[in-house]
Short mmCIF file of C-alpha atoms and ligand atoms in Angstrom, two decimals:
data_model
loop_
_atom_site.label_atom_id
_atom_site.label_comp_id
_atom_site.label_asym_id
_atom_site.label_seq_id
_atom_site.Cartn_x
_atom_site.Cartn_y
_atom_site.Cartn_z
CA MET X 7 163.15 10.80 75.65
CA ARG X 8 163.63 8.71 72.43
CA MET X 9 160.36 7.00 71.52
CA ILE X 10 159.07 5.16 68.53
CA ILE X 11 155.28 5.14 67.59
CA PHE X 12 153.69 2.05 65.63
CA GLY X 13 150.29 2.34 64.29
CA PRO X 14 148.59 0.99 61.18
CA PRO X 15 147.54 3.53 58.48
CA GLY X 16 144.70 5.57 59.59
CA SER X 17 145.38 4.94 63.29
CA GLY X 18 145.93 8.92 63.91
CA LYS X 19 149.69 8.27 64.83
CA GLY X 20 150.59 11.35 63.21
CA THR X 21 147.94 13.36 65.37
CA TYR X 22 149.15 11.92 68.50
CA ALA X 23 152.78 12.58 67.78
CA SER X 24 152.49 16.05 66.99
CA ARG X 25 150.53 16.68 70.08
CA LEU X 26 153.42 14.90 72.26
CA VAL X 27 155.75 17.60 70.56
CA GLY X 28 154.91 20.43 72.64
CA ILE X 29 154.45 18.31 75.74
CA LEU X 30 157.79 16.38 75.39
CA GLY X 31 159.84 19.07 73.98
CA VAL X 32 161.53 16.79 71.30
CA PRO X 33 160.54 16.92 67.62
CA HIS X 34 158.27 14.24 65.57
CA ILE X 35 160.47 13.01 62.89
CA SER X 36 158.68 11.08 60.11
CA THR X 37 160.56 9.33 57.68
CA GLY X 38 157.62 9.51 55.10
CA ASP X 39 157.84 13.09 55.45
CA LEU X 40 161.66 13.03 54.97
CA VAL X 41 161.01 11.26 52.00
CA ARG X 42 158.64 13.45 50.36
CA GLU X 43 160.68 16.60 51.04
CA GLU X 44 163.36 15.22 49.04
CA ILE X 45 160.93 14.50 46.26
CA ARG X 46 159.73 18.05 46.29
CA MET X 47 163.16 19.38 46.09
CA GLN X 48 164.06 17.05 43.30
CA THR X 49 167.41 16.02 44.76
CA GLU X 50 169.30 12.97 43.43
CA VAL X 51 168.12 10.83 46.39
CA GLY X 52 164.32 12.19 46.00
CA ARG X 53 164.53 11.04 42.43
CA ILE X 54 165.51 7.14 43.29
CA ALA X 55 163.25 7.34 46.53
CA LYS X 56 160.14 8.34 44.05
CA GLN X 57 160.13 5.20 42.05
CA TYR X 58 159.80 3.17 45.34
CA VAL X 59 157.11 5.40 47.01
CA GLU X 60 154.98 5.55 43.90
CA ARG X 61 155.00 1.74 43.88
CA GLY X 62 154.13 1.78 47.45
CA GLU X 63 157.39 0.01 48.29
CA LEU X 64 159.71 0.43 50.79
CA VAL X 65 162.86 2.85 50.17
CA PRO X 66 166.07 0.88 50.53
CA ASP X 67 167.56 1.14 54.12
CA ASP X 68 170.63 2.83 53.16
CA ILE X 69 168.79 6.04 51.55
CA ILE X 70 166.09 6.04 54.53
CA ILE X 71 169.06 5.83 57.29
CA SER X 72 171.08 8.51 55.49
CA LEU X 73 168.13 10.81 55.18
CA LEU X 74 167.53 10.16 59.17
CA VAL X 75 170.82 10.50 60.39
CA LYS X 76 171.10 13.88 58.45
CA ARG X 77 167.60 14.98 60.25
CA LEU X 78 168.89 13.65 63.82
CA GLN X 79 172.12 15.87 63.61
CA LYS X 80 169.92 18.85 64.04
CA PRO X 81 170.27 20.56 67.39
CA ASP X 82 166.55 19.91 68.09
CA ALA X 83 166.78 15.99 68.15
CA GLU X 84 169.83 16.36 70.90
CA ARG X 85 167.26 15.92 73.78
CA GLY X 86 165.38 13.12 71.96
CA PHE X 87 162.41 12.40 69.26
CA ILE X 88 159.53 10.67 68.40
CA LEU X 89 160.09 8.44 65.35
CA ASP X 90 156.90 7.97 63.23
CA GLY X 91 157.31 5.19 60.10
CA PHE X 92 160.92 4.18 61.19
CA PRO X 93 162.05 1.52 61.65
CA ARG X 94 160.06 -0.33 58.99
CA THR X 95 162.71 -3.42 58.61
CA ILE X 96 164.89 -5.30 60.98
CA GLY X 97 168.08 -3.65 59.35
CA GLN X 98 166.49 -0.21 60.39
CA ALA X 99 165.95 -1.45 63.71
CA LYS X 100 169.68 -2.72 64.13
CA PHE X 101 170.84 0.51 63.02
CA LEU X 102 168.76 2.26 65.89
CA GLU X 103 170.32 -0.39 68.37
CA GLU X 104 173.79 0.41 67.50
CA ASN X 105 173.16 4.08 67.66
CA PHE X 106 170.64 5.10 70.30
CA LYS X 107 168.91 3.97 73.44
CA ILE X 108 165.29 3.80 72.67
CA ASP X 109 163.34 4.29 75.98
CA LEU X 110 159.78 3.42 74.55
CA VAL X 111 157.82 2.01 71.85
CA ILE X 112 154.35 2.87 71.60
CA ASN X 113 152.08 0.13 69.67
CA LEU X 114 148.62 1.69 68.91
CA VAL X 115 146.45 -1.42 68.33
CA VAL X 116 143.43 -1.01 66.22
CA PRO X 117 140.99 -3.32 64.83
CA ASP X 118 141.06 -3.51 60.96
CA GLU X 119 137.53 -3.17 60.72
CA LEU X 120 137.91 0.12 62.65
CA ILE X 121 140.29 1.37 60.23
CA ILE X 122 138.34 0.44 57.02
CA GLN X 123 135.20 2.28 58.58
CA ARG X 124 137.28 5.28 59.28
CA LEU X 125 139.31 5.51 56.27
CA SER X 126 136.32 4.55 53.70
CA ASN X 127 134.07 7.33 54.96
CA ARG X 128 137.02 9.80 54.83
CA LEU X 129 136.31 12.79 52.41
CA ILE X 130 138.59 15.39 51.53
CA CYS X 131 138.18 18.96 50.14
CA LYS X 132 139.45 19.24 46.27
CA ILE X 133 140.13 22.91 46.77
CA CYS X 134 141.57 23.12 50.46
CA GLY X 135 142.20 19.61 51.48
CA ALA X 136 140.06 19.92 54.75
CA ILE X 137 139.20 16.52 55.90
CA TYR X 138 135.70 15.26 56.64
CA ASN X 139 134.34 11.84 57.75
CA ARG X 140 130.57 10.51 56.84
CA LEU X 141 130.41 9.23 60.28
CA THR X 142 132.32 11.07 62.56
CA LEU X 143 132.94 14.58 60.99
CA LYS X 144 130.20 15.34 58.66
CA PRO X 145 130.35 18.51 56.64
CA LYS X 146 127.15 20.75 57.08
CA VAL X 147 125.96 20.21 53.31
CA ASP X 148 126.40 16.87 52.13
CA GLU X 149 129.75 16.50 49.71
CA ILE X 150 130.51 20.24 50.18
CA CYS X 151 133.35 21.73 52.12
CA ASP X 152 132.44 23.97 55.13
CA VAL X 153 135.47 25.97 54.56
CA CYS X 154 135.57 26.81 51.22
CA GLY X 155 132.52 25.47 49.12
CA GLY X 156 134.72 23.19 47.39
CA GLU X 157 133.60 19.43 46.28
CA LEU X 158 134.58 16.56 48.38
CA TYR X 159 135.92 13.60 47.34
CA GLN X 160 137.54 10.15 48.13
CA ARG X 161 141.13 9.41 48.08
CA GLU X 162 142.09 6.75 45.46
CA ASP X 163 143.70 4.64 48.23
CA ASP X 164 141.02 5.12 50.66
CA LYS X 165 138.75 2.38 48.98
CA PRO X 166 138.15 -0.39 51.07
CA GLU X 167 139.85 -2.90 48.75
CA VAL X 168 143.15 -0.66 48.85
CA ILE X 169 142.92 0.00 52.50
CA ARG X 170 142.83 -4.14 53.17
CA GLU X 171 146.17 -3.99 51.12
CA ARG X 172 147.69 -1.11 53.11
CA LEU X 173 146.68 -2.82 56.16
CA LYS X 174 148.26 -6.30 54.87
CA VAL X 175 151.70 -4.51 53.89
CA TYR X 176 151.68 -2.65 57.39
CA ARG X 177 150.98 -5.86 59.37
CA VAL X 178 153.70 -7.93 57.45
CA ASN X 179 156.25 -5.60 57.67
CA THR X 180 155.60 -4.24 61.25
CA GLU X 181 154.70 -7.60 63.23
CA PRO X 182 158.33 -8.74 63.44
CA LEU X 183 159.53 -5.57 64.71
CA ILE X 184 156.66 -5.32 67.47
CA ASN X 185 158.06 -8.59 68.44
CA TYR X 186 161.53 -7.36 68.50
CA TYR X 187 160.63 -4.40 70.97
CA ARG X 188 158.41 -6.78 73.09
CA GLU X 189 161.29 -8.72 73.60
CA LYS X 190 163.40 -6.20 74.95
CA LYS X 191 160.50 -5.09 77.08
CA ILE X 192 160.41 -1.53 76.23
CA LEU X 193 156.96 -1.80 74.15
CA ARG X 194 153.64 -0.79 75.50
CA ASP X 195 150.10 -1.62 73.73
CA ILE X 196 147.62 1.14 73.60
CA TYR X 197 144.18 0.03 72.62
CA CYS X 198 142.26 2.22 70.45
CA GLU X 199 138.89 0.12 70.06
CA ASP X 200 136.57 3.17 69.34
CA LEU X 201 137.73 5.82 66.79
CA THR X 202 135.36 8.46 68.26
CA ILE X 203 137.75 8.53 71.38
CA PRO X 204 139.02 12.15 71.54
CA PRO X 205 142.73 12.09 70.73
CA GLU X 206 143.55 14.06 74.25
CA ILE X 207 142.42 10.40 75.52
CA ILE X 208 144.81 8.69 73.96
CA VAL X 209 147.62 11.03 74.24
CA LYS X 210 146.96 10.73 78.11
CA LYS X 211 147.41 6.88 77.96
CA ILE X 212 150.84 7.65 75.97
CA LEU X 213 152.01 10.05 78.75
CA GLU X 214 151.05 7.57 81.41
CA ALA X 215 153.28 4.83 79.46
CA ILE X 216 155.94 7.29 79.66
CA ASP X 217 155.51 7.80 83.39
CA GLU X 218 155.45 4.21 84.16
CA MET X 219 158.52 3.78 82.16
CA LYS X 220 160.48 6.51 83.78
CA LYS X 221 159.64 4.80 87.20
CA LYS X 222 161.18 1.38 86.11
P1 ADP S 30 152.06 5.61 54.97
O1 ADP S 30 150.99 6.39 54.59
O2 ADP S 30 152.13 4.45 54.30
O3 ADP S 30 152.26 5.21 56.52
P2 ADP S 30 154.62 7.17 55.21
O4 ADP S 30 154.21 8.46 55.08
O5 ADP S 30 154.99 6.68 56.39
O6 ADP S 30 153.50 6.56 54.69
O7 ADP S 30 155.49 6.72 53.85
C1 ADP S 30 155.41 7.07 52.61
C2 ADP S 30 156.30 6.04 51.71
O8 ADP S 30 157.50 6.54 52.17
C3 ADP S 30 156.52 4.74 52.18
O9 ADP S 30 155.46 3.98 51.29
C4 ADP S 30 157.91 4.15 51.65
O10 ADP S 30 158.01 4.18 50.38
C5 ADP S 30 158.76 5.44 52.24
N1 ADP S 30 159.17 5.41 53.59
C6 ADP S 30 158.87 6.25 54.66
N2 ADP S 30 159.45 5.38 55.67
C7 ADP S 30 160.29 4.39 55.34
C8 ADP S 30 161.06 3.62 56.12
N3 ADP S 30 161.22 3.76 57.33
N4 ADP S 30 161.51 2.56 55.06
C9 ADP S 30 161.56 2.52 53.88
N5 ADP S 30 160.57 3.30 53.16
C10 ADP S 30 159.91 4.44 53.96
ZN1 ZN S 31 137.57 23.29 51.13
#
């Protein structure tokens, strides 16, 4: 199974992908994680990539592709993968096209207003990093972490103006890719119209899409 998951920031894409790992027996590969690892290890590639990541810009295709190739050479990727955050450009999609047969592309469709609502109510513990939500996952005591008693804060890029910008960047970059895969008839839309839907339900819908694809 070789699949791609598209979904805007705050769509829960990472959560669903990690749950699918155990079920499908293929690794969840996030190019964002690969880049952050290079930065953390202070490699030459990490030093170059850092300048782009800090500005919120895309890292050049050759760098991202070589990181991905290195990751895909590990034995756990032999049976397939779930790609998260890749491809982000037509060049990256071409690279995949030339090297792998992609079985399925999942497109999580989440209305902007829901994303803004979820992210702008997200609170994070200053000490342990636990995540809360003023609407859906309230701490027992206002603005205080249940786990460690730390103070909760809002991420700088979780302010509504910045969320709108992140969504715009996502839409501009991803829209052409969604059309590209839609035309190839391997894309399935999954609608998440309500952010209180438990992750299991969305995972189930993704598994149904996989079954349908296998029948074809
Ligand atoms: P986001 O929260 O924006 O979805 P990611 O964790 O996917 O972030 O990626 C973080 C950063 O890493 C991006 O802003 C970009 O600079 C870089 N990056 C990750 N994947 C890619 C990619 N496929 N192409 C180019 N840059 C990428
Ligand atoms: Zn805490």
